[in-house]
């Protein structure tokens, strides 16, 4: 029997299918139908699914989110852009409001030759053939990914020609203001041979709003290309956020993925990369700061399919209140992927007795000439370090804040974009304990 939630999205698709960009393109129509069939067959995951064992979507299924493709209201959008784009070092800010590109809120500077920076919707309507290689024949690994493929209406299309270097970061700001809205964004990032780019993918919403963000980002890095991708999730506290970031890397390419999960009541991030040729390099860093009853889940997979690949993964979490986090990091070394060098670490700091973390680092190795190791830790603040700070006249609240700051800063300092690093530092400081009404950002600044 088809669940009520599943039936709702099938009905919603029938309502908007003719409004979706590229609705008259045959190959895109087939893709949407195929994806919808996958979703109809699978439905939403349950805890019986191994990949969702520790994450329940029951609360999400109780909501009846509707596609926002028809939304034209701009109420509250400008204020959110001012708030979340402030301090951006990028000359290229693309704003998407309720899932649709908003050129009146965006600011795109002069682009060097060889750079295409466009709305996915506009491209699907005007030149869908350029996107076919990056969309057609896409396998749907998850029900949410299939839902995204069926409903995708807009997002960013970034294409760098061979040898092009885009110095300034591209800031993709997705803001949501519609109560009960479902935003199915799709981002395509293509870096041809030797090209280089830095992308900041940023999600935020109207305080108090309940909405659904379901986004997929695909990264295609050709030989010797370098893509630094940063994702900052600052959704409203009542939002549901499900995201997939999937990369394919060619010979000697380099990928940096930095994921920061701070908002939403339920957040799920699937981050994967596959080495399609020898000599690939990948760095996956992440930080989650959660409290209250927030739930955040990171599933990562690095697939070493070819020899001489290198990967480094560092994830850290700070949990307070009754929050729950999940980390599942898998590194797979396929047969023939000799000379692989892989490292993975997940460290978690629990600030309350009710906070919970399920961590599962995994190595699957099918080659014999490799160097791979991994580890995970879960604990509270180190009492020895706390005693050391207290013995030097630092009060307990500030001492605890210093230790939490140092723990989380280990990931933040790995970011090379100064403006983003500064923003995250400020967010971290506001999340630290307060005493006597004075934020620890002022107290720590005096030490």
XYZ file of N, CA, C and O in Angstrom, residues 90 92-96 101 108 111-124 127 130-131 133-135 154-162 164-174 186-193 195-203 216-222 225-230 246 248:
320
model
N 32.961 37.535 -2.087
C 32.765 37.166 -3.478
C 32.225 38.324 -4.308
O 31.384 39.099 -3.860
N 30.739 37.461 -6.964
C 29.718 36.739 -7.705
C 28.758 36.080 -6.717
O 29.033 35.004 -6.187
N 27.631 36.751 -6.448
C 26.630 36.246 -5.513
C 25.361 35.946 -6.287
O 24.739 36.850 -6.854
N 24.975 34.673 -6.333
C 23.723 34.272 -6.966
C 22.743 33.902 -5.867
O 23.031 33.035 -5.037
N 21.590 34.557 -5.853
C 20.593 34.334 -4.816
C 19.420 33.547 -5.408
O 18.912 33.871 -6.491
N 18.990 32.529 -4.681
C 17.834 31.726 -5.059
C 16.808 31.841 -3.940
O 17.090 31.475 -2.796
N 15.887 31.268 -9.031
C 16.897 32.311 -9.169
C 16.256 33.694 -9.094
O 15.232 33.960 -9.734
N 26.376 39.669 -9.811
C 27.404 38.934 -10.536
C 28.349 39.932 -11.187
O 27.939 40.736 -12.026
N 33.037 38.400 -15.231
C 33.574 37.045 -15.251
C 34.676 36.929 -16.286
O 34.578 37.510 -17.379
N 35.728 36.201 -15.967
C 36.781 35.993 -16.972
C 36.274 35.135 -18.117
O 35.288 34.404 -17.977
N 36.945 35.230 -19.235
C 36.572 34.414 -20.388
C 36.677 32.944 -20.005
O 37.591 32.535 -19.293
N 35.713 32.165 -20.469
C 35.748 30.739 -20.179
C 34.917 30.326 -18.989
O 34.898 29.148 -18.632
N 34.218 31.274 -18.362
C 33.389 30.959 -17.191
C 31.914 31.170 -17.538
O 31.517 32.234 -18.004
N 31.114 30.156 -17.302
C 29.667 30.236 -17.454
C 29.047 30.158 -16.080
O 29.249 29.191 -15.338
N 28.283 31.168 -15.719
C 27.622 31.214 -14.417
C 26.170 31.570 -14.673
O 25.850 32.699 -15.036
N 25.289 30.589 -14.517
C 23.907 30.789 -14.961
C 22.923 30.064 -14.065
O 23.288 29.219 -13.238
N 21.657 30.404 -14.269
C 20.555 29.700 -13.626
C 20.308 28.386 -14.359
O 20.284 28.344 -15.592
N 20.112 27.321 -13.604
C 19.808 26.032 -14.210
C 18.501 26.102 -14.991
O 18.386 25.545 -16.087
N 17.497 26.783 -14.434
C 16.200 26.885 -15.097
C 16.327 27.571 -16.445
O 15.769 27.110 -17.454
N 17.059 28.684 -16.491
C 17.245 29.397 -17.750
C 17.947 28.515 -18.776
O 17.598 28.515 -19.957
N 18.943 27.758 -18.319
C 19.688 26.901 -19.229
C 18.810 25.770 -19.756
O 18.879 25.417 -20.935
N 17.979 25.194 -18.903
C 17.074 24.130 -19.344
C 16.063 24.641 -20.365
O 15.654 23.911 -21.279
N 18.962 26.303 -23.545
C 19.960 25.415 -24.158
C 20.081 24.126 -23.357
O 21.124 23.833 -22.766
N 23.198 21.423 -23.409
C 24.489 21.533 -22.732
C 24.471 20.842 -21.377
O 25.522 20.491 -20.826
N 23.274 20.622 -20.826
C 23.152 19.977 -19.527
C 22.914 18.473 -19.631
O 23.059 17.753 -18.634
N 24.642 15.941 -20.793
C 25.706 15.027 -20.328
C 25.809 14.926 -18.814
O 26.338 13.942 -18.292
N 25.301 15.937 -18.102
C 25.445 15.973 -16.649
C 24.164 15.576 -15.911
O 24.144 15.525 -14.680
N 23.105 15.294 -16.673
C 21.833 14.929 -16.056
C 21.304 13.583 -16.545
O 20.783 12.788 -15.763
N 15.386 24.649 -10.480
C 16.403 25.690 -10.626
C 17.608 25.344 -9.757
O 17.620 24.349 -9.037
N 18.586 26.207 -9.828
C 19.850 26.013 -9.130
C 20.928 26.713 -9.929
O 20.641 27.502 -10.835
N 22.159 26.418 -9.626
C 23.268 27.079 -10.299
C 23.934 26.149 -11.300
O 24.102 24.956 -11.039
N 24.307 26.721 -12.434
C 25.106 26.006 -13.427
C 26.414 26.763 -13.583
O 26.443 27.901 -14.056
N 27.497 26.137 -13.120
C 28.826 26.738 -13.172
C 29.692 25.881 -14.082
O 29.877 24.689 -13.826
N 30.228 26.487 -15.140
C 31.050 25.736 -16.094
C 32.311 26.535 -16.391
O 32.248 27.681 -16.830
N 33.459 25.904 -16.137
C 34.746 26.530 -16.408
C 35.442 25.791 -17.545
O 35.652 24.573 -17.470
N 35.796 26.543 -18.574
C 36.505 25.962 -19.698
C 37.931 25.566 -19.306
O 38.435 25.949 -18.251
N 38.558 24.822 -20.186
C 39.895 24.299 -19.947
C 40.878 25.414 -19.555
O 40.967 26.448 -20.215
N 40.821 27.546 -17.176
C 40.265 28.768 -16.585
C 40.409 28.755 -15.069
O 40.114 27.760 -14.413
N 40.851 29.883 -14.530
C 40.967 30.031 -13.080
C 40.058 31.174 -12.635
O 40.242 32.317 -13.054
N 39.074 30.842 -11.817
C 38.167 31.849 -11.273
C 38.651 32.193 -9.875
O 38.511 31.409 -8.941
N 39.254 33.366 -9.740
C 39.902 33.739 -8.480
C 38.891 33.970 -7.353
O 39.059 33.460 -6.241
N 37.852 34.757 -7.601
C 36.881 35.080 -6.553
C 35.930 33.916 -6.340
O 35.510 33.254 -7.292
N 35.559 33.636 -5.106
C 34.589 32.561 -4.847
C 33.231 32.884 -5.454
O 32.852 34.049 -5.593
N 32.503 31.842 -5.814
C 31.115 31.979 -6.241
C 30.237 31.661 -5.035
O 30.327 30.568 -4.470
N 29.410 32.615 -4.633
C 28.553 32.461 -3.451
C 27.133 32.175 -3.919
O 26.474 33.037 -4.506
N 26.666 30.956 -3.685
C 25.301 30.559 -4.030
C 24.473 30.608 -2.757
O 24.650 29.781 -1.860
N 23.578 31.566 -2.658
C 22.788 31.774 -1.441
C 21.344 31.357 -1.690
O 20.646 31.948 -2.521
N 20.904 30.336 -0.979
C 19.538 29.825 -1.095
C 18.759 30.232 0.150
O 19.088 29.790 1.262
N 18.928 22.030 -7.833
C 19.959 21.186 -8.443
C 21.103 22.100 -8.915
O 20.880 23.031 -9.680
N 22.313 21.811 -8.454
C 23.486 22.573 -8.856
C 24.424 21.692 -9.675
O 24.679 20.540 -9.299
N 24.926 22.223 -10.773
C 25.872 21.516 -11.632
C 27.154 22.346 -11.693
O 27.127 23.521 -12.092
N 28.270 21.737 -11.291
C 29.567 22.418 -11.314
C 30.507 21.596 -12.184
O 30.797 20.432 -11.880
N 30.980 22.210 -13.273
C 31.844 21.517 -14.225
C 33.163 22.272 -14.332
O 33.176 23.466 -14.666
N 34.258 21.598 -14.035
C 35.592 22.174 -14.186
C 36.352 21.341 -15.212
O 36.711 20.192 -14.949
N 36.560 21.931 -16.385
C 37.297 21.216 -17.417
C 38.784 21.127 -17.049
O 39.212 21.629 -16.003
N 39.561 20.498 -17.903
C 40.959 20.203 -17.594
C 41.725 21.449 -17.137
O 41.720 22.485 -17.800
N 41.095 23.588 -14.848
C 40.318 24.717 -14.340
C 40.291 24.701 -12.809
O 40.448 23.650 -12.183
N 40.061 25.887 -12.222
C 40.039 26.009 -10.767
C 38.912 26.943 -10.336
O 38.704 27.997 -10.953
N 38.207 26.555 -9.278
C 37.110 27.395 -8.773
C 36.866 27.110 -7.310
O 37.151 26.015 -6.812
N 36.325 28.113 -6.625
C 35.899 27.992 -5.230
C 34.408 28.309 -5.165
O 33.971 29.366 -5.635
N 33.641 27.401 -4.589
C 32.190 27.550 -4.509
C 31.762 27.568 -3.047
O 32.207 26.743 -2.252
N 30.892 28.514 -2.713
C 30.266 28.557 -1.386
C 28.774 28.347 -1.580
O 28.102 29.158 -2.214
N 28.263 27.266 -1.051
C 26.841 26.911 -1.172
C 26.208 27.129 0.203
O 26.551 26.457 1.165
N 25.270 28.057 0.292
C 24.825 28.591 1.580
C 23.295 28.521 1.667
O 22.594 28.977 0.762
N 22.785 27.963 2.767
C 21.339 27.787 2.937
C 20.874 28.472 4.216
O 21.473 28.294 5.286
N 20.526 18.688 -4.572
C 21.594 17.823 -5.067
C 22.595 18.689 -5.818
O 22.214 19.498 -6.670
N 23.863 18.521 -5.497
C 24.951 19.208 -6.193
C 25.857 18.168 -6.828
O 26.323 17.254 -6.140
N 26.086 18.295 -8.125
C 26.973 17.390 -8.850
C 28.221 18.162 -9.269
O 28.133 19.254 -9.842
N 29.387 17.583 -8.981
C 30.667 18.212 -9.317
C 31.421 17.299 -10.274
O 31.628 16.117 -9.981
N 31.846 17.863 -11.412
C 32.596 17.117 -12.412
C 33.962 17.777 -12.556
O 34.068 18.892 -13.087
N 34.995 17.110 -12.065
C 36.350 17.658 -12.090
C 37.188 16.874 -13.095
O 37.487 15.694 -12.887
N 37.571 17.523 -14.187
C 38.365 16.881 -15.225
C 39.832 16.789 -14.797
O 40.202 17.191 -13.684
N 42.021 19.422 -12.702
C 41.140 20.485 -12.220
C 41.149 20.511 -10.693
O 41.488 19.523 -10.036
N 40.765 21.660 -10.133
C 40.709 21.809 -8.674
C 39.429 22.555 -8.303
O 39.225 23.692 -8.733
N 38.589 21.907 -7.487
C 37.339 22.514 -7.030
C 37.320 22.500 -5.509
O 37.468 21.444 -4.882
N 37.166 23.686 -4.924
C 37.010 23.804 -3.468
C 35.554 24.149 -3.200
O 35.094 25.241 -3.547
N 34.837 23.214 -2.594
C 33.402 23.384 -2.368
C 33.138 23.528 -0.874
O 33.572 22.708 -0.068
N 32.421 24.592 -0.507
C 32.084 24.860 0.890
C 30.564 24.918 1.020
O 29.911 25.665 0.290
N 27.778 15.140 -4.829
C 28.377 13.976 -5.475
C 29.378 14.434 -6.531
O 29.027 15.192 -7.442
N 32.656 13.474 -9.324
C 33.398 12.532 -10.152
C 34.724 13.194 -10.512
O 34.746 14.304 -11.043
